[in-house]
PDB file of C-alpha atoms in Angstrom:
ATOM      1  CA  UNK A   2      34.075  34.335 -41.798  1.00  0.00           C
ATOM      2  CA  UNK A   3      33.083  33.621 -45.505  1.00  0.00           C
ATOM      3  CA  UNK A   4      29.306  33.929 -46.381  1.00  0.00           C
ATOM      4  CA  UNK A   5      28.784  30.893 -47.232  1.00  0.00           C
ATOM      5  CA  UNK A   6      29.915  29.357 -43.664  1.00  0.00           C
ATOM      6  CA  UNK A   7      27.806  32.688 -42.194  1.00  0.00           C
ATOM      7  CA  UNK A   8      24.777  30.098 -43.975  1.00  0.00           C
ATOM      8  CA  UNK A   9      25.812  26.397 -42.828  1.00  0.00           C
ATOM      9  CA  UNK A  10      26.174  28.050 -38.905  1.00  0.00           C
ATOM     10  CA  UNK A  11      22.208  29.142 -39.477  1.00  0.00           C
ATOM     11  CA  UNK A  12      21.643  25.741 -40.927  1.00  0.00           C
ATOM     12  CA  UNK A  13      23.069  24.121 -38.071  1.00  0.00           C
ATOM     13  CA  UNK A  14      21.533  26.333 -35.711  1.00  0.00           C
ATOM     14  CA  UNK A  15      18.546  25.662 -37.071  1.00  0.00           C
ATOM     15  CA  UNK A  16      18.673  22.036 -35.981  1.00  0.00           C
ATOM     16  CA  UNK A  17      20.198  22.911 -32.790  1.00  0.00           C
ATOM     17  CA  UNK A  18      16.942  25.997 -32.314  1.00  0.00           C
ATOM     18  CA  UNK A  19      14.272  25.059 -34.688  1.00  0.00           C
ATOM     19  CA  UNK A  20      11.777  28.331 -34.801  1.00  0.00           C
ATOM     20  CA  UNK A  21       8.428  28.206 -35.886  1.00  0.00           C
ATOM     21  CA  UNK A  22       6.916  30.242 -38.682  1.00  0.00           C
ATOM     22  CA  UNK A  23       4.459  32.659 -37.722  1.00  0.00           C
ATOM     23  CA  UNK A  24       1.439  31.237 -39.506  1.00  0.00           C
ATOM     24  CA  UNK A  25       2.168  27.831 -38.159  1.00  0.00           C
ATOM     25  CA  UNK A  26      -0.427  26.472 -35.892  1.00  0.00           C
ATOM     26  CA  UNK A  27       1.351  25.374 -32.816  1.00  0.00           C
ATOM     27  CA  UNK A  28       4.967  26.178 -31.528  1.00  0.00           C
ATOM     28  CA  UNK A  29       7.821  23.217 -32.459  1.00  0.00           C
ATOM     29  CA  UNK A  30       9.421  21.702 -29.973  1.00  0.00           C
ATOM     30  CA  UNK A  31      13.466  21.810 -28.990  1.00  0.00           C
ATOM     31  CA  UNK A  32      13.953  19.471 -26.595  1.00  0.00           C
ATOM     32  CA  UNK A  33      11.731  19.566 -23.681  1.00  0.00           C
ATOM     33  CA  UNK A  34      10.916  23.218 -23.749  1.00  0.00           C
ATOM     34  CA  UNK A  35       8.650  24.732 -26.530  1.00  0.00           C
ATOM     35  CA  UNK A  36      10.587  28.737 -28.016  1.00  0.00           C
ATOM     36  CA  UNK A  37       8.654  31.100 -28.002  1.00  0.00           C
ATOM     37  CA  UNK A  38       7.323  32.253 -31.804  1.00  0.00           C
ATOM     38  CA  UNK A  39      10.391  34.136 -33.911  1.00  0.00           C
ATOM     39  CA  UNK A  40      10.814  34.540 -37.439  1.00  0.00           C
ATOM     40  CA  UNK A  41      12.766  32.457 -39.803  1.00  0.00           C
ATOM     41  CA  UNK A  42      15.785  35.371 -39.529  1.00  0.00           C
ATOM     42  CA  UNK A  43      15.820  34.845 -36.091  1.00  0.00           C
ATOM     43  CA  UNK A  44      19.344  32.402 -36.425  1.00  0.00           C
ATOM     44  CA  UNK A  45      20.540  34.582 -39.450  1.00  0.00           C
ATOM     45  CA  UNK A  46      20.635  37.584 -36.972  1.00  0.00           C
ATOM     46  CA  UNK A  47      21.857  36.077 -33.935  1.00  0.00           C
ATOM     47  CA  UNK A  48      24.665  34.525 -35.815  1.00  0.00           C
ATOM     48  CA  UNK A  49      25.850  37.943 -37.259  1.00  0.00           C
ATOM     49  CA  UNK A  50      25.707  39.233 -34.235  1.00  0.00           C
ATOM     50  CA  UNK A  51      27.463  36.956 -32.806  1.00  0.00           C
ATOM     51  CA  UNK A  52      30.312  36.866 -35.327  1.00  0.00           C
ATOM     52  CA  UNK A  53      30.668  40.274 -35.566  1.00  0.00           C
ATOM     53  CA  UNK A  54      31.150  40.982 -31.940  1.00  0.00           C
ATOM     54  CA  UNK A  55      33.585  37.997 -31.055  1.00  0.00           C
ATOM     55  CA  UNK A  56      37.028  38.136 -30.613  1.00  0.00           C
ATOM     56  CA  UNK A  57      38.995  36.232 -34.055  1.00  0.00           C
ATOM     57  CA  UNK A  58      40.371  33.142 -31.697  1.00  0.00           C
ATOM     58  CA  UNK A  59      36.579  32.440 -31.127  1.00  0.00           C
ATOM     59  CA  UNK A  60      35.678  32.942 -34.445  1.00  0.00           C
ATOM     60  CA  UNK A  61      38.350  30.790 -35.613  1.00  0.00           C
ATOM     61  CA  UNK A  62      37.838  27.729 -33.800  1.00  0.00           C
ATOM     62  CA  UNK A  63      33.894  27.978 -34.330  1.00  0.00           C
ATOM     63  CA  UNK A  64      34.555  27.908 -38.128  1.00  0.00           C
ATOM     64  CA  UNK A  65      36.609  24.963 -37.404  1.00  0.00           C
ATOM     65  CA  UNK A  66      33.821  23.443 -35.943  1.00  0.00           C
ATOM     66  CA  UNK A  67      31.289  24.499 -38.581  1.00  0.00           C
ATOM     67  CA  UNK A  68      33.073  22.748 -40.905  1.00  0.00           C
ATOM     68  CA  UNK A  69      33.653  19.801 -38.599  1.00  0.00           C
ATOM     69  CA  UNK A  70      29.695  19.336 -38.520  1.00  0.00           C
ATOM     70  CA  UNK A  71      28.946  20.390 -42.326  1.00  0.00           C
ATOM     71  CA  UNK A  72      31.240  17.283 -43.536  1.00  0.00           C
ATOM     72  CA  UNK A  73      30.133  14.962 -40.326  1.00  0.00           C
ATOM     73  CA  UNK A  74      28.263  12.773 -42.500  1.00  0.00           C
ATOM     74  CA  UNK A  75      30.718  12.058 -44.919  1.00  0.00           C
ATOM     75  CA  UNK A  76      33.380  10.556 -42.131  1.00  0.00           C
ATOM     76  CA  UNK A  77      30.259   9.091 -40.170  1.00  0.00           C
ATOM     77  CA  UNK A  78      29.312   7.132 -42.817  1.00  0.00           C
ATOM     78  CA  UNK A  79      26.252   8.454 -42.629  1.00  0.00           C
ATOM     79  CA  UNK A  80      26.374   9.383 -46.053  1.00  0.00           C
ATOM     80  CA  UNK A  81      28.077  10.656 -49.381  1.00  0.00           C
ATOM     81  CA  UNK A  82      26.884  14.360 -48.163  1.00  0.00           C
ATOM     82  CA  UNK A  83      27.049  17.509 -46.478  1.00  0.00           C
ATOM     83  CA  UNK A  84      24.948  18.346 -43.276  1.00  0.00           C
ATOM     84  CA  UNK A  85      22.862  20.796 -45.436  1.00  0.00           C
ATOM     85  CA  UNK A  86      21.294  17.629 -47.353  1.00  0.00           C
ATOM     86  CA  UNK A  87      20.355  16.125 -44.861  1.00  0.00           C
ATOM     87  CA  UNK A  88      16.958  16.035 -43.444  1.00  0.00           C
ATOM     88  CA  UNK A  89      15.783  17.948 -40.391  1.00  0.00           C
ATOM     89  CA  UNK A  90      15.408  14.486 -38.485  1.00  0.00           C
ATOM     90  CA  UNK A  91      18.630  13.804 -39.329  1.00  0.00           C
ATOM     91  CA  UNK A  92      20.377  16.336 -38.609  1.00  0.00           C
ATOM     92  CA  UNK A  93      19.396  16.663 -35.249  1.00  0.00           C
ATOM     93  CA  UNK A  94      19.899  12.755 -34.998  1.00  0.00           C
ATOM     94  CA  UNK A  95      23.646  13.691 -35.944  1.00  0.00           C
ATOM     95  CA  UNK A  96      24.412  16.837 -33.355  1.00  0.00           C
ATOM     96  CA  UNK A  97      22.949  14.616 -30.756  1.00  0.00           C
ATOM     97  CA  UNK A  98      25.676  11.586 -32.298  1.00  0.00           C
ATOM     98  CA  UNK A  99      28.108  14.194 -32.363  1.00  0.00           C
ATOM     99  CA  UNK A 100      27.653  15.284 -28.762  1.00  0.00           C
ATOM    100  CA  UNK A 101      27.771  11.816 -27.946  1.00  0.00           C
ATOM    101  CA  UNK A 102      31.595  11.154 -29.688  1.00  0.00           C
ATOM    102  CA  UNK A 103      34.611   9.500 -28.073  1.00  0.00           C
ATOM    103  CA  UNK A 104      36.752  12.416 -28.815  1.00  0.00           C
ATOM    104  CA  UNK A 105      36.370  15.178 -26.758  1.00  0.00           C
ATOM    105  CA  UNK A 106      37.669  17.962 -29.085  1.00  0.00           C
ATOM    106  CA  UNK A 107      34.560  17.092 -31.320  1.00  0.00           C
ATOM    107  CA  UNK A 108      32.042  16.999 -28.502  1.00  0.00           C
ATOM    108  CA  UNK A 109      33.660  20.440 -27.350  1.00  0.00           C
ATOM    109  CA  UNK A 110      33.117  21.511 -30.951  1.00  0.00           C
ATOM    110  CA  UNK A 111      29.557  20.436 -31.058  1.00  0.00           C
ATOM    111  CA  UNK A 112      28.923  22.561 -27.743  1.00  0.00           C
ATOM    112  CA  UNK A 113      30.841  25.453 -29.100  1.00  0.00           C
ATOM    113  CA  UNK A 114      27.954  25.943 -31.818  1.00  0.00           C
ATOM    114  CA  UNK A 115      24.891  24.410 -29.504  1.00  0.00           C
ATOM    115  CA  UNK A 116      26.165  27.539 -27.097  1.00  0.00           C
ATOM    116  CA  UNK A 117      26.582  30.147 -29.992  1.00  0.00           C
ATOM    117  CA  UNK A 118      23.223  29.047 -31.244  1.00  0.00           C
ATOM    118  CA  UNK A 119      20.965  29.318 -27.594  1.00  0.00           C
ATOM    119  CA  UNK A 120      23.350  32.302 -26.679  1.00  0.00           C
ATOM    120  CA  UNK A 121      22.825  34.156 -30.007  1.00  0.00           C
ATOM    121  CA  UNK A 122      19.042  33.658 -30.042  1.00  0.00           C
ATOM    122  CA  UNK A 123      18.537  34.157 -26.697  1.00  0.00           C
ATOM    123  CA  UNK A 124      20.228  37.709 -26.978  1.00  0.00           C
ATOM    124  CA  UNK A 125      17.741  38.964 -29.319  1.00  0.00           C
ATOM    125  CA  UNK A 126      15.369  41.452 -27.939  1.00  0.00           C
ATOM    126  CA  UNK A 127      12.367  39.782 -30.157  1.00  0.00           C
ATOM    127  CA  UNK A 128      13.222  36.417 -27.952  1.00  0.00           C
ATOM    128  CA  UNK A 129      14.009  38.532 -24.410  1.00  0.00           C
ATOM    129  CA  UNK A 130      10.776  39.874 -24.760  1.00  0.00           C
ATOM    130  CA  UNK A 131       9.110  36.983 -25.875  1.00  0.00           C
ATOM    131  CA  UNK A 132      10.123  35.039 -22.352  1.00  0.00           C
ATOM    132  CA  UNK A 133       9.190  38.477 -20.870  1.00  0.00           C
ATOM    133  CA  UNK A 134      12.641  39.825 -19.895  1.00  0.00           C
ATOM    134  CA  UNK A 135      12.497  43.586 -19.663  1.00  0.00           C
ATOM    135  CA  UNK A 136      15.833  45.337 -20.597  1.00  0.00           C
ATOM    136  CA  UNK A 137      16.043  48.855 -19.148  1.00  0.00           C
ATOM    137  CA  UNK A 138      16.437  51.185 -21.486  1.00  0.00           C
ATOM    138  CA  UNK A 139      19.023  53.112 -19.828  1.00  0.00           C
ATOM    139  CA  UNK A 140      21.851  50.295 -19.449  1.00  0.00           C
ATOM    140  CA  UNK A 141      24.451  49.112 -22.035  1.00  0.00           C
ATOM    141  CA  UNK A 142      24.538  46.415 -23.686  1.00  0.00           C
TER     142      UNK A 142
END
């Protein structure tokens, strides 16, 4: 995977996960459920992680859908644009439009990354610990 698509998958993770910064006053929300404090890095690391460890089939068809949800809002009509210029409203207004589509490749798509982003941050040991699972040091993995 190319660097620069290693920084739209944190973008869009970001809108799938958004983390609070540490001097921020109270936690953001996703969803219903309010994440646990984690540093700005937190996506960047997860999605490394995550690309370095998967097998290339996976890694091919989530760049496929990377790319599918950078240029969404150019064939939505959103916009003349990429995902990245959009605003944070809006680009969690589009993933949710996205995940919402008539054609079920691009809702599979959209679930691919909404899966690689809660998996990937939900591995880290900063965000086990936070939601107080205990890994035993003696196991793998």
């Amino acid at each position: 995977m190319k660097a620069f698509e290693l920084r739209w998958l944190e973008t869009i993770c970001g809108a799938v996960l958004p983390l609070a910064p540490h001097d921020h006053a109270e936690p953001r929300l996703c969803a219903e459920a309010t994440l646990p404090e984690l540093p700005q890095q937190a996506h960047r690391e997860a999605v490394r992680r995550f690309v370095a460890e998967a097998p290339a089939r996976a890694t091919l068809v989530l760049r496929l859908a990377i790319w599918l949800i950078w240029l969404a809002p150019i064939w939505t009509s959103m916009r003349f644009g990429s995902f990245g210029s959009l605003a944070e409203s809006e680009r969690v207004w589009l993933l949710g439009d996205l995940s919402r589509s008539s054609l079920y490749a691009v809702r599979e798509l959209v679930l691919l990354v909404k899966l690689v982003a809660c998996l990937g941050v939900c591995g880290l040991d900063s965000m086990r610990w936070a939601l107080g699972v205990r890994r035993d040091p003696q196991s793998s993995g």
